[in-house]
Coordinates of C-alpha atoms and ligand atoms in Angstrom, one line a residue:
M1 CA 0.1 0.1 0.0
I2 CA 1.3 3.5 -0.9
K3 CA 1.2 5.7 2.3
A4 CA 1.5 9.3 2.8
Q5 CA 5.0 10.6 3.2
R6 CA 6.5 10.8 6.8
G7 CA 5.8 14.1 8.2
T8 CA 2.7 14.7 6.0
K9 CA -1.2 14.3 7.1
D10 CA -4.4 13.9 5.3
I11 CA -6.9 16.2 6.9
F12 CA -10.5 15.1 6.3
G13 CA -13.6 13.9 8.1
E14 CA -14.0 15.3 11.5
E15 CA -11.0 17.5 11.2
I16 CA -12.2 19.5 8.5
A17 CA -14.8 21.5 10.2
T18 CA -12.2 22.9 12.7
W19 CA -9.8 23.7 9.7
Q20 CA -12.4 25.4 7.8
W21 CA -13.2 27.6 11.2
I22 CA -9.5 28.5 11.6
F23 CA -9.3 29.6 8.1
E24 CA -12.7 31.7 8.3
N25 CA -11.3 33.2 11.5
A26 CA -8.0 34.1 10.0
K27 CA -9.7 35.7 7.0
T28 CA -12.2 37.8 9.1
V29 CA -9.5 39.0 11.5
F30 CA -7.0 39.6 8.9
Q31 CA -9.3 41.4 6.6
N32 CA -10.7 43.2 9.4
A33 CA -7.3 44.7 10.1
G34 CA -7.0 45.9 6.6
F35 CA -4.9 43.1 5.4
E36 CA -5.5 41.9 1.6
E37 CA -4.9 38.2 0.8
I38 CA -2.1 37.0 -1.3
K39 CA -1.4 33.9 -2.7
T40 CA 2.0 33.3 -3.9
P41 CA 3.2 30.0 -5.8
I42 CA 4.2 26.9 -3.5
F43 CA 7.6 26.8 -5.3
E44 CA 10.1 29.6 -5.9
A45 CA 13.8 29.7 -7.3
T46 CA 15.9 28.1 -4.6
E47 CA 18.1 31.3 -4.5
L48 CA 15.2 33.2 -3.2
F49 CA 15.3 31.4 -0.2
N50 CA 19.2 31.0 0.0
R51 CA 19.4 34.8 0.1
G52 CA 15.9 35.7 1.8
V53 CA 16.0 33.0 4.5
G54 CA 19.8 33.0 4.7
D55 CA 22.4 30.4 4.1
S56 CA 23.4 30.0 7.7
T57 CA 20.1 29.1 8.9
D58 CA 19.0 25.5 9.7
I59 CA 16.0 26.0 7.2
V60 CA 18.5 26.8 4.2
N61 CA 21.1 24.4 5.1
K62 CA 19.2 21.1 6.3
E63 CA 15.5 21.7 5.5
M64 CA 14.7 22.6 2.0
Y65 CA 13.0 20.5 -0.4
T66 CA 15.2 21.5 -3.4
F67 CA 15.2 19.9 -6.9
S68 CA 16.2 20.6 -10.5
V69 CA 13.9 20.9 -13.1
G70 CA 13.9 21.5 -16.9
G71 CA 17.3 19.6 -17.5
I72 CA 15.8 17.6 -20.6
E73 CA 15.1 20.5 -22.4
K74 CA 17.6 23.4 -21.6
N75 CA 17.9 26.2 -18.7
E76 CA 18.2 23.6 -15.7
T77 CA 16.9 25.5 -12.7
S78 CA 16.9 24.9 -9.3
I79 CA 13.4 25.4 -7.5
T80 CA 12.6 24.7 -3.7
L81 CA 9.0 24.0 -2.1
R82 CA 8.6 27.1 0.0
P83 CA 9.9 26.5 3.7
E84 CA 8.1 30.0 4.7
N85 CA 6.2 32.5 2.7
T86 CA 7.9 35.9 3.8
A87 CA 10.6 35.6 1.0
G88 CA 7.8 34.8 -1.6
V89 CA 5.5 37.7 -0.5
V90 CA 8.6 40.0 -0.6
R91 CA 9.5 38.7 -4.2
S92 CA 5.9 39.4 -5.3
Y93 CA 6.1 42.8 -3.5
I94 CA 9.0 43.8 -5.5
E95 CA 8.2 42.2 -8.8
H96 CA 4.9 43.8 -9.1
N97 CA 6.2 47.0 -8.0
M98 CA 4.0 47.6 -5.2
S99 CA 6.2 50.2 -3.4
R100 CA 4.5 52.5 -6.0
Q101 CA 1.3 52.4 -3.7
S102 CA 1.2 54.6 -0.8
P103 CA 2.2 52.6 2.3
P104 CA 1.3 50.6 4.2
Q105 CA 0.8 47.5 2.0
K106 CA -0.7 44.9 4.1
F107 CA -1.0 41.3 3.3
W108 CA -2.4 38.0 4.6
Y109 CA -2.0 34.2 3.4
F110 CA -2.9 30.9 4.6
G111 CA -1.4 27.8 3.0
P112 CA 1.2 24.7 3.0
M113 CA 4.9 25.3 3.8
F114 CA 7.7 22.4 3.6
R115 CA 10.5 21.6 5.7
Y116 CA 12.6 18.7 5.8
E117 CA 12.8 18.3 9.6
R118 CA 12.6 15.4 11.9
P119 CA 8.9 14.9 12.3
Q120 CA 7.3 14.7 16.0
A121 CA 4.4 16.3 17.8
G122 CA 4.0 19.8 16.4
R123 CA 6.5 19.4 13.7
Q124 CA 5.7 18.2 10.4
R125 CA 7.3 18.1 6.8
Q126 CA 4.4 19.8 5.1
F127 CA 2.5 22.2 7.4
H128 CA 0.5 25.2 7.3
Q129 CA 1.0 28.9 8.0
A130 CA -1.5 31.5 8.5
G131 CA 0.3 34.9 8.3
V132 CA 0.6 38.6 7.5
E133 CA 3.3 40.9 6.2
L134 CA 3.2 44.6 6.5
F135 CA 5.4 46.9 4.2
G136 CA 6.2 50.4 4.2
I137 CA 6.2 51.7 8.0
K138 CA 9.2 52.0 10.1
D139 CA 7.4 53.3 13.1
A140 CA 6.6 50.9 16.0
T141 CA 2.8 51.3 15.3
A142 CA 3.3 48.9 12.6
D143 CA 4.8 46.3 14.9
T144 CA 2.1 46.9 17.0
E145 CA -0.5 46.4 14.4
V146 CA 0.8 43.1 13.4
I147 CA 1.2 41.8 17.0
I148 CA -2.4 43.0 18.0
T149 CA -3.6 41.2 14.8
A150 CA -1.9 37.9 15.9
V151 CA -3.4 38.2 19.1
N152 CA -6.7 39.1 17.7
F153 CA -6.8 36.1 15.6
L154 CA -5.7 33.8 18.7
K155 CA -8.6 35.2 20.8
S156 CA -11.1 34.8 18.0
L157 CA -10.1 31.1 18.1
G158 CA -10.7 31.2 22.0
L159 CA -6.9 31.2 22.8
A160 CA -6.9 34.3 25.1
D161 CA -4.0 33.2 27.5
L162 CA -1.0 32.3 25.6
T163 CA 2.4 34.1 26.3
V164 CA 3.7 36.8 23.8
E165 CA 7.6 36.9 24.0
L166 CA 9.2 40.0 22.7
N167 CA 12.9 41.1 22.0
T168 CA 14.8 43.5 20.0
L169 CA 17.9 42.4 17.9
G170 CA 18.5 46.0 17.0
C171 CA 19.7 47.5 13.7
P172 CA 22.6 45.9 11.9
K173 CA 25.2 47.7 13.9
C174 CA 23.6 46.8 17.2
K175 CA 23.2 43.1 15.9
N176 CA 26.8 43.3 14.8
D177 CA 28.2 44.5 18.3
Y178 CA 26.2 41.7 19.9
K179 CA 27.5 39.0 17.6
N180 CA 31.1 40.3 18.1
S181 CA 30.6 40.1 21.9
I182 CA 29.2 36.7 21.7
K183 CA 31.8 35.5 19.7
E184 CA 34.5 36.8 21.9
I185 CA 33.2 35.3 25.0
L186 CA 32.5 32.0 23.5
A187 CA 35.7 31.8 22.0
P188 CA 37.6 29.8 24.6
H189 CA 34.5 27.4 24.7
L190 CA 34.2 26.9 21.0
E191 CA 35.8 23.1 21.1
N192 CA 32.9 22.2 23.8
L193 CA 29.9 23.5 21.9
C194 CA 28.0 21.2 19.4
D195 CA 28.8 21.0 15.7
D196 CA 26.0 23.1 14.6
C197 CA 26.9 25.8 17.1
K198 CA 30.5 25.6 15.8
M199 CA 29.1 26.2 12.3
R200 CA 26.7 29.2 13.9
Y201 CA 29.8 30.6 15.4
E202 CA 31.5 31.2 12.4
K203 CA 28.0 32.1 10.1
N204 CA 25.4 33.5 12.5
P205 CA 26.6 33.5 16.2
L206 CA 23.3 35.0 17.5
R207 CA 21.5 31.6 16.7
I208 CA 23.8 29.9 18.9
L209 CA 21.7 31.3 21.8
D210 CA 18.6 29.4 20.3
C211 CA 20.6 26.0 20.7
K212 CA 18.5 23.2 22.5
N213 CA 21.7 21.0 23.1
E214 CA 21.9 20.7 26.9
N215 CA 25.7 20.7 26.8
C216 CA 25.5 24.1 25.0
K217 CA 22.9 25.4 27.3
K218 CA 25.1 24.6 30.2
I219 CA 27.8 26.7 28.8
F220 CA 25.4 29.6 28.4
E221 CA 24.6 29.5 32.1
K222 CA 28.1 30.3 33.2
D223 CA 28.1 33.8 34.8
E224 CA 30.5 35.5 32.8
I225 CA 28.9 34.3 29.5
K226 CA 25.2 35.1 30.7
E227 CA 26.3 38.4 31.5
V228 CA 27.5 39.2 28.0
I229 CA 24.4 37.4 26.5
L230 CA 22.0 39.6 28.6
K231 CA 24.0 42.7 28.1
D232 CA 22.1 45.7 26.3
Y233 CA 23.8 46.3 23.0
I234 CA 21.0 48.4 21.4
C235 CA 21.5 51.8 20.5
D236 CA 19.4 55.0 21.2
E237 CA 17.3 54.9 18.3
C238 CA 16.6 51.2 18.4
R239 CA 15.9 51.4 22.0
E240 CA 13.4 54.3 21.6
H241 CA 11.6 52.2 18.7
F242 CA 11.4 49.1 21.3
D243 CA 10.1 51.3 24.0
E244 CA 7.5 52.9 21.9
L245 CA 6.3 49.3 21.0
K246 CA 6.0 48.4 24.7
K247 CA 4.1 51.6 25.3
Y248 CA 1.7 50.7 22.8
L249 CA 1.3 47.2 23.8
D250 CA 0.9 48.2 27.5
E251 CA -2.0 50.8 26.4
L252 CA -3.8 48.1 24.6
N253 CA -3.4 45.8 27.5
I254 CA -1.4 43.1 25.6
K255 CA 0.5 41.3 28.1
Y256 CA 4.0 40.3 27.0
T257 CA 7.5 39.0 28.5
I258 CA 10.8 40.2 27.3
N259 CA 13.1 37.1 26.3
K260 CA 16.5 38.3 25.8
M261 CA 17.5 34.9 24.3
L262 CA 14.8 35.1 21.7
V263 CA 16.6 35.5 18.3
R264 CA 14.5 33.5 15.8
G265 CA 15.7 31.0 13.5
L266 CA 15.7 33.3 10.1
D267 CA 18.3 35.7 9.2
Y268 CA 16.3 38.6 8.0
Y269 CA 15.3 40.2 11.3
N270 CA 16.0 43.2 13.0
R271 CA 14.6 45.2 15.8
T272 CA 11.3 43.5 16.9
V273 CA 11.2 39.9 17.2
F274 CA 8.4 37.9 18.9
E275 CA 6.9 34.4 19.7
I276 CA 3.6 33.3 20.8
K277 CA 4.1 30.2 23.0
S278 CA 1.6 27.7 24.6
E279 CA 3.2 25.1 27.3
A280 CA 0.2 22.7 26.1
L281 CA 2.4 22.1 22.8
G282 CA 5.4 20.6 24.8
S283 CA 8.9 21.2 23.2
Q284 CA 7.3 22.7 19.8
S285 CA 5.7 25.3 21.8
A286 CA 5.5 28.3 19.4
V287 CA 2.3 28.7 17.6
C288 CA 3.4 32.2 16.2
G289 CA 6.9 33.7 15.1
G290 CA 7.5 36.9 13.6
G291 CA 9.1 40.2 13.7
R292 CA 10.8 43.3 11.7
Y293 CA 12.9 42.7 8.6
D294 CA 13.6 46.3 7.5
G295 CA 16.6 44.9 5.1
L296 CA 15.1 42.0 3.2
V297 CA 13.3 43.9 0.3
E298 CA 16.5 45.8 -0.6
M299 CA 18.5 42.7 -0.3
L300 CA 16.2 41.0 -2.7
G301 CA 16.7 43.7 -5.3
G302 CA 13.9 46.2 -4.3
T303 CA 14.0 49.7 -2.8
S304 CA 14.5 50.0 0.9
T305 CA 11.3 49.2 2.6
P306 CA 10.7 48.7 6.3
A307 CA 8.4 45.3 6.8
V308 CA 7.2 43.5 9.7
G309 CA 5.2 40.2 9.9
F310 CA 4.4 36.8 11.5
A311 CA 3.4 33.4 10.6
M312 CA 1.3 30.9 12.9
G313 CA 1.5 27.2 12.6
V314 CA -2.1 26.1 11.8
E315 CA -1.5 22.4 12.9
R316 CA -0.3 23.8 16.4
L317 CA -3.3 25.9 16.4
Y318 CA -5.3 22.9 15.6
T319 CA -4.4 21.0 18.6
L320 CA -5.0 23.8 20.9
V321 CA -8.4 25.0 20.0
D322 CA -11.8 23.4 20.9
K323 CA -12.9 21.1 17.9
I324 CA -15.8 22.2 16.0
T325 CA -18.7 19.5 15.4
P326 CA -19.1 19.3 11.7
S327 CA -22.8 21.0 11.2
K328 CA -25.3 18.8 9.6
T329 CA -26.8 19.2 6.2
D330 CA -30.2 21.1 6.5
F331 CA -32.3 18.5 4.5
F332 CA -32.4 15.2 3.6
V333 CA -35.2 14.1 0.9
V334 CA -36.8 10.7 1.7
S335 CA -38.6 9.2 -1.2
N336 CA -39.1 6.1 -3.2
N337 CA -39.8 8.3 -6.3
T338 CA -36.3 9.2 -7.2
K339 CA -36.8 11.5 -9.8
E340 CA -39.1 13.9 -7.9
A341 CA -36.7 13.6 -5.0
M342 CA -33.9 14.6 -7.2
K343 CA -36.0 17.4 -8.7
L344 CA -36.6 18.7 -5.1
V345 CA -32.9 18.4 -4.1
Q346 CA -32.0 20.4 -7.0
K347 CA -34.5 23.3 -6.3
L348 CA -33.4 23.5 -2.8
R349 CA -29.7 23.6 -3.7
E350 CA -30.3 26.2 -6.1
N351 CA -31.8 28.2 -3.2
N352 CA -28.6 27.7 -1.0
K353 CA -29.9 25.1 1.2
S354 CA -27.7 22.0 2.0
T355 CA -29.6 18.9 0.7
E356 CA -28.9 15.4 0.3
F357 CA -31.0 12.1 -0.8
D358 CA -30.3 8.5 -1.0
L359 CA -27.9 7.6 -4.0
Q360 CA -28.6 3.8 -3.5
K361 CA -32.4 4.0 -3.6
R362 CA -32.7 2.1 -0.5
K363 CA -36.2 1.4 1.4
F364 CA -37.8 4.4 3.3
A365 CA -36.7 3.1 6.7
K366 CA -33.0 3.0 5.8
Q367 CA -33.4 6.5 4.0
L368 CA -34.7 7.9 7.1
E369 CA -32.0 6.1 9.4
K370 CA -29.3 7.8 7.2
A371 CA -31.1 11.2 7.4
S372 CA -31.4 11.1 11.1
K373 CA -27.4 10.8 11.2
I374 CA -26.8 13.7 9.0
A375 CA -29.4 16.0 8.5
K376 CA -31.5 18.4 10.5
Y377 CA -34.7 17.8 8.8
A378 CA -36.1 15.1 6.6
I379 CA -38.5 16.1 4.0
I380 CA -40.6 13.0 3.2
L381 CA -41.9 13.0 -0.5
G382 CA -44.3 9.9 -0.2
E383 CA -47.1 9.2 -3.0
D384 CA -49.6 11.2 -1.0
E385 CA -47.3 14.2 -0.9
I386 CA -46.4 13.8 -4.8
E387 CA -50.0 13.7 -5.7
K388 CA -51.7 16.2 -3.3
N389 CA -48.6 18.5 -3.7
F390 CA -47.1 19.2 -0.2
Y391 CA -44.4 18.2 1.8
S392 CA -43.9 16.4 5.2
L393 CA -41.2 17.7 7.3
K394 CA -39.7 16.0 10.1
N395 CA -37.6 17.7 12.7
L396 CA -34.6 15.0 13.5
S397 CA -33.6 16.2 16.7
T398 CA -37.3 16.6 18.3
G399 CA -39.2 13.8 15.9
E400 CA -41.9 16.4 15.3
Q401 CA -43.7 16.1 12.1
K402 CA -45.4 19.1 10.1
K403 CA -47.4 19.3 6.9
I404 CA -45.8 22.0 4.7
D405 CA -47.9 23.6 1.9
S406 CA -45.3 25.5 -0.5
F407 CA -41.8 25.4 -1.3
D408 CA -41.4 28.9 -0.1
E409 CA -42.3 27.7 3.4
L410 CA -39.9 24.9 3.0
L411 CA -37.2 27.5 2.5
D412 CA -37.8 29.3 5.9
Y413 CA -36.6 26.2 8.0
Ligands
HAM501 P1 8.9 30.5 11.8 O1 9.2 30.6 13.3 O2 9.8 29.7 11.0 O3 8.7 31.8 11.0 O4 7.5 29.8 11.5 C1 6.1 30.3 12.1 C2 5.5 29.0 12.7 O5 5.2 28.2 11.7 C3 6.1 28.5 14.1 O6 5.9 29.3 15.1 C4 5.3 27.2 14.1 O7 4.2 27.5 14.7 C5 5.1 27.1 12.7 N1 5.9 25.9 12.0 C6 7.2 26.0 11.6 N2 7.7 24.9 11.3 C7 7.0 24.0 11.4 C8 6.8 22.5 11.3 N3 8.0 21.9 10.6 N4 5.5 21.9 11.4 C9 4.6 22.6 12.2 N5 4.6 23.8 12.5 C10 5.7 24.7 12.1 C11 8.5 32.0 9.7 O8 8.1 31.2 8.9 C12 8.5 33.4 9.4 N6 8.2 33.5 7.9 C13 7.4 34.2 10.2 C14 7.3 35.5 9.6 C15 6.3 36.3 8.7 N7 8.1 36.6 10.0 C16 7.9 37.7 9.5 N8 6.8 37.5 8.6

């Protein structure tokens, strides 16, 4: 038997109603906040992610689904299934010259992403993200807008008490000072760091702080190292930006904690970074990750444009929310006269009523049994009803049955 690939999942049956509900909430909350939907392709040129996400990240180094296409003809190209969507949205923003419109330009998306990671609870190889990206605003109002939109979305799903963790990485200059200090203090310990950290030490030392290796974590706990990690490297302008964001969040009563170890796993961030976590998720605790990426548009060939956004892991949201019971179909037409039943079904569907009938032409009692499982009402269309032109409507939760004289009256149910 051919089975679904490791780290991928069929989503169907009981789960679909909850998925649809999560999607509808995303759509409503994001659109209410002025974000427009954007659908970018599932695959992009590999170079987009190498440059956009960064070639020192785990995503680019270990986790991309990359393959060559076009070899048989000519122009062999390397393409990659998108591991995230910020780079794709930025590519689209540049390609369609969206910076010509007056800022902010605000987009939301919902769709599958692909990372070749070791599957475990809350971590898949194909997963879904719901996210937003906001372009053109440097001020902390934009960071606030994005964070409040994430919080509002979670609230709409009944998830009001998750922890928002916040940090600032500063501008490239602050980030550089931070990187250099970390390199300096860790230099004598380099031999004892894990292989990943040795690589990060050269390519992106900030990512060392994110290491989950117990041995590395012990090293970071040493007093003299901790002091350097927790020291502030933020310049006045970046501090002001961060203070302003905190002030707005306080005004809006959004609870957050400052996590100075929060550096995020993608290279493009500067200044604000944030994650929203739930302990209920275990080791993969982040439902949401985001932050500011003021340099990315320019780095990918556009004009310098500040930007900020987030993405939520939909599978992780799914495990946290109360599940939605699939709603029943409005009507089930029960009849031995298939032709008349089909005609009525068609008319009801044309009037936007969800309606089913028995495709197997089974006996009345069997049809009624099926109806009571999946429908709110059974419309009984027996010989008498057809001849005298009325409907018998049975409420399948109360068992009450009524005579209905016209089609319009039926539509009221
Ligand atoms: P990220 O932190 O890599 O950020 O992913 C965002 C969220 O996607 C995570 O918090 C998690 O909930 C979910 N996620 C990531 N990997 C997996 C996986 N393998 N299985 C299940 N869920 C997963 C980004 O992707 C950035 N593009 C976010 C962003 C948008 N920053 C600015 N704008």
